[in-house]
């Protein structure tokens, strides 16, 4: 059974940093491209970042590029999202997802991702 579990969320002031983690089990982690998505209250879920199965390729949404860094440790079956210079508009539930492909999809379509975690809440105060 595949399990995807996010952690590391919390409350932080604007300008602060957080690092999210996502651990996946029950799948061959290094055979999956991994992504981070987020959903703010009253808004649709949106793609934030993606990393290829070996970590050689990454992708970011315009809203987080230059502030967030995605990485992975395949030996630990773990995905990370380092979030710096956080803004109140980054407040959302953050989700980790796994896509059975080698490289990031050309779109942020959720349909590309097969397995999802339950999310971890990030709240940025002004």
GROMACS .gro file of C-alpha atoms in nm:
model
  126
    1UNK     CA    1   0.000   0.000   0.000
    2UNK     CA    2   0.137   0.338  -0.101
    3UNK     CA    3   0.159   0.605   0.166
    4UNK     CA    4   0.261   0.966   0.116
    5UNK     CA    5   0.303   1.175   0.429
    6UNK     CA    6   0.390   1.544   0.449
    7UNK     CA    7   0.535   1.721   0.753
    8UNK     CA    8   0.703   2.046   0.850
    9UNK     CA    9   0.418   2.291   0.817
   10UNK     CA   10   0.344   2.554   1.077
   11UNK     CA   11   0.297   2.921   1.156
   12UNK     CA   12   0.569   3.163   1.053
   13UNK     CA   13   0.601   3.538   1.016
   14UNK     CA   14   0.636   3.701   0.678
   15UNK     CA   15   0.996   3.688   0.563
   16UNK     CA   16   1.060   3.367   0.753
   17UNK     CA   17   1.143   3.018   0.632
   18UNK     CA   18   1.006   2.666   0.660
   19UNK     CA   19   1.117   2.332   0.521
   20UNK     CA   20   0.853   2.080   0.427
   21UNK     CA   21   0.925   1.710   0.401
   22UNK     CA   22   0.738   1.430   0.230
   23UNK     CA   23   0.807   1.063   0.285
   24UNK     CA   24   0.669   0.802   0.047
   25UNK     CA   25   0.649   0.429   0.110
   26UNK     CA   26   0.512   0.134  -0.082
   27UNK     CA   27   0.648   0.254  -0.414
   28UNK     CA   28   0.983   0.266  -0.591
   29UNK     CA   29   1.054   0.627  -0.498
   30UNK     CA   30   1.328   0.692  -0.754
   31UNK     CA   31   1.094   0.582  -1.034
   32UNK     CA   32   0.861   0.874  -0.967
   33UNK     CA   33   0.869   1.241  -1.044
   34UNK     CA   34   0.756   1.427  -0.733
   35UNK     CA   35   0.562   1.748  -0.699
   36UNK     CA   36   0.438   1.998  -0.445
   37UNK     CA   37   0.095   2.155  -0.477
   38UNK     CA   38  -0.093   2.395  -0.251
   39UNK     CA   39  -0.449   2.501  -0.190
   40UNK     CA   40  -0.549   2.821  -0.018
   41UNK     CA   41  -0.895   2.864   0.136
   42UNK     CA   42  -1.153   2.926  -0.131
   43UNK     CA   43  -0.909   2.865  -0.415
   44UNK     CA   44  -0.826   2.578  -0.645
   45UNK     CA   45  -0.522   2.363  -0.584
   46UNK     CA   46  -0.221   2.487  -0.778
   47UNK     CA   47   0.116   2.344  -0.871
   48UNK     CA   48   0.416   2.485  -0.685
   49UNK     CA   49   0.719   2.280  -0.779
   50UNK     CA   50   0.828   1.955  -0.939
   51UNK     CA   51   1.147   1.747  -0.947
   52UNK     CA   52   1.245   1.466  -1.181
   53UNK     CA   53   1.304   1.112  -1.061
   54UNK     CA   54   1.682   1.152  -1.024
   55UNK     CA   55   1.665   1.517  -0.919
   56UNK     CA   56   1.837   1.652  -1.229
   57UNK     CA   57   1.547   1.868  -1.340
   58UNK     CA   58   1.320   2.101  -1.143
   59UNK     CA   59   1.033   2.331  -1.217
   60UNK     CA   60   0.869   2.615  -1.020
   61UNK     CA   61   0.556   2.822  -1.051
   62UNK     CA   62   0.613   3.191  -1.115
   63UNK     CA   63   0.479   3.278  -0.770
   64UNK     CA   64   0.752   3.087  -0.583
   65UNK     CA   65   1.049   3.087  -0.822
   66UNK     CA   66   1.356   3.231  -0.653
   67UNK     CA   67   1.215   3.175  -0.303
   68UNK     CA   68   1.141   2.801  -0.287
   69UNK     CA   69   1.379   2.513  -0.355
   70UNK     CA   70   1.271   2.157  -0.417
   71UNK     CA   71   1.504   1.864  -0.355
   72UNK     CA   72   1.490   1.490  -0.291
   73UNK     CA   73   1.688   1.219  -0.120
   74UNK     CA   74   1.612   0.892  -0.296
   75UNK     CA   75   1.805   0.692  -0.038
   76UNK     CA   76   1.558   0.814   0.223
   77UNK     CA   77   1.246   0.813   0.002
   78UNK     CA   78   1.201   1.176   0.098
   79UNK     CA   79   1.109   1.493  -0.086
   80UNK     CA   80   1.175   1.844   0.049
   81UNK     CA   81   1.057   2.196  -0.013
   82UNK     CA   82   1.269   2.474   0.134
   83UNK     CA   83   1.058   2.788   0.152
   84UNK     CA   84   1.232   3.119   0.213
   85UNK     CA   85   1.107   3.477   0.227
   86UNK     CA   86   0.757   3.355   0.292
   87UNK     CA   87   0.465   3.585   0.220
   88UNK     CA   88   0.109   3.587   0.357
   89UNK     CA   89  -0.012   3.476   0.013
   90UNK     CA   90   0.186   3.153   0.059
   91UNK     CA   91  -0.063   3.050   0.328
   92UNK     CA   92  -0.217   2.723   0.214
   93UNK     CA   93  -0.237   2.350   0.266
   94UNK     CA   94   0.067   2.199   0.093
   95UNK     CA   95   0.041   1.860  -0.073
   96UNK     CA   96   0.305   1.618  -0.195
   97UNK     CA   97   0.228   1.406  -0.502
   98UNK     CA   98   0.397   1.131  -0.705
   99UNK     CA   99   0.382   1.093  -1.083
  100UNK     CA  100   0.494   0.769  -1.246
  101UNK     CA  101   0.719   0.932  -1.501
  102UNK     CA  102   1.081   1.037  -1.524
  103UNK     CA  103   1.049   1.411  -1.574
  104UNK     CA  104   0.814   1.690  -1.476
  105UNK     CA  105   0.500   1.718  -1.685
  106UNK     CA  106   0.459   2.014  -1.916
  107UNK     CA  107   0.157   2.131  -1.720
  108UNK     CA  108   0.054   2.146  -1.354
  109UNK     CA  109  -0.237   1.912  -1.418
  110UNK     CA  110  -0.321   1.708  -1.110
  111UNK     CA  111  -0.415   1.420  -1.339
  112UNK     CA  112  -0.047   1.358  -1.401
  113UNK     CA  113   0.004   1.261  -1.036
  114UNK     CA  114  -0.109   0.922  -0.912
  115UNK     CA  115  -0.044   0.933  -0.537
  116UNK     CA  116  -0.117   1.217  -0.296
  117UNK     CA  117  -0.057   1.294   0.068
  118UNK     CA  118  -0.305   1.446   0.310
  119UNK     CA  119  -0.127   1.780   0.326
  120UNK     CA  120   0.048   1.998   0.581
  121UNK     CA  121  -0.073   2.348   0.671
  122UNK     CA  122   0.149   2.651   0.621
  123UNK     CA  123   0.033   2.981   0.766
  124UNK     CA  124   0.227   3.302   0.712
  125UNK     CA  125   0.136   3.599   0.928
  126UNK     CA  126   0.192   3.956   0.819
   0.00000   0.00000   0.00000
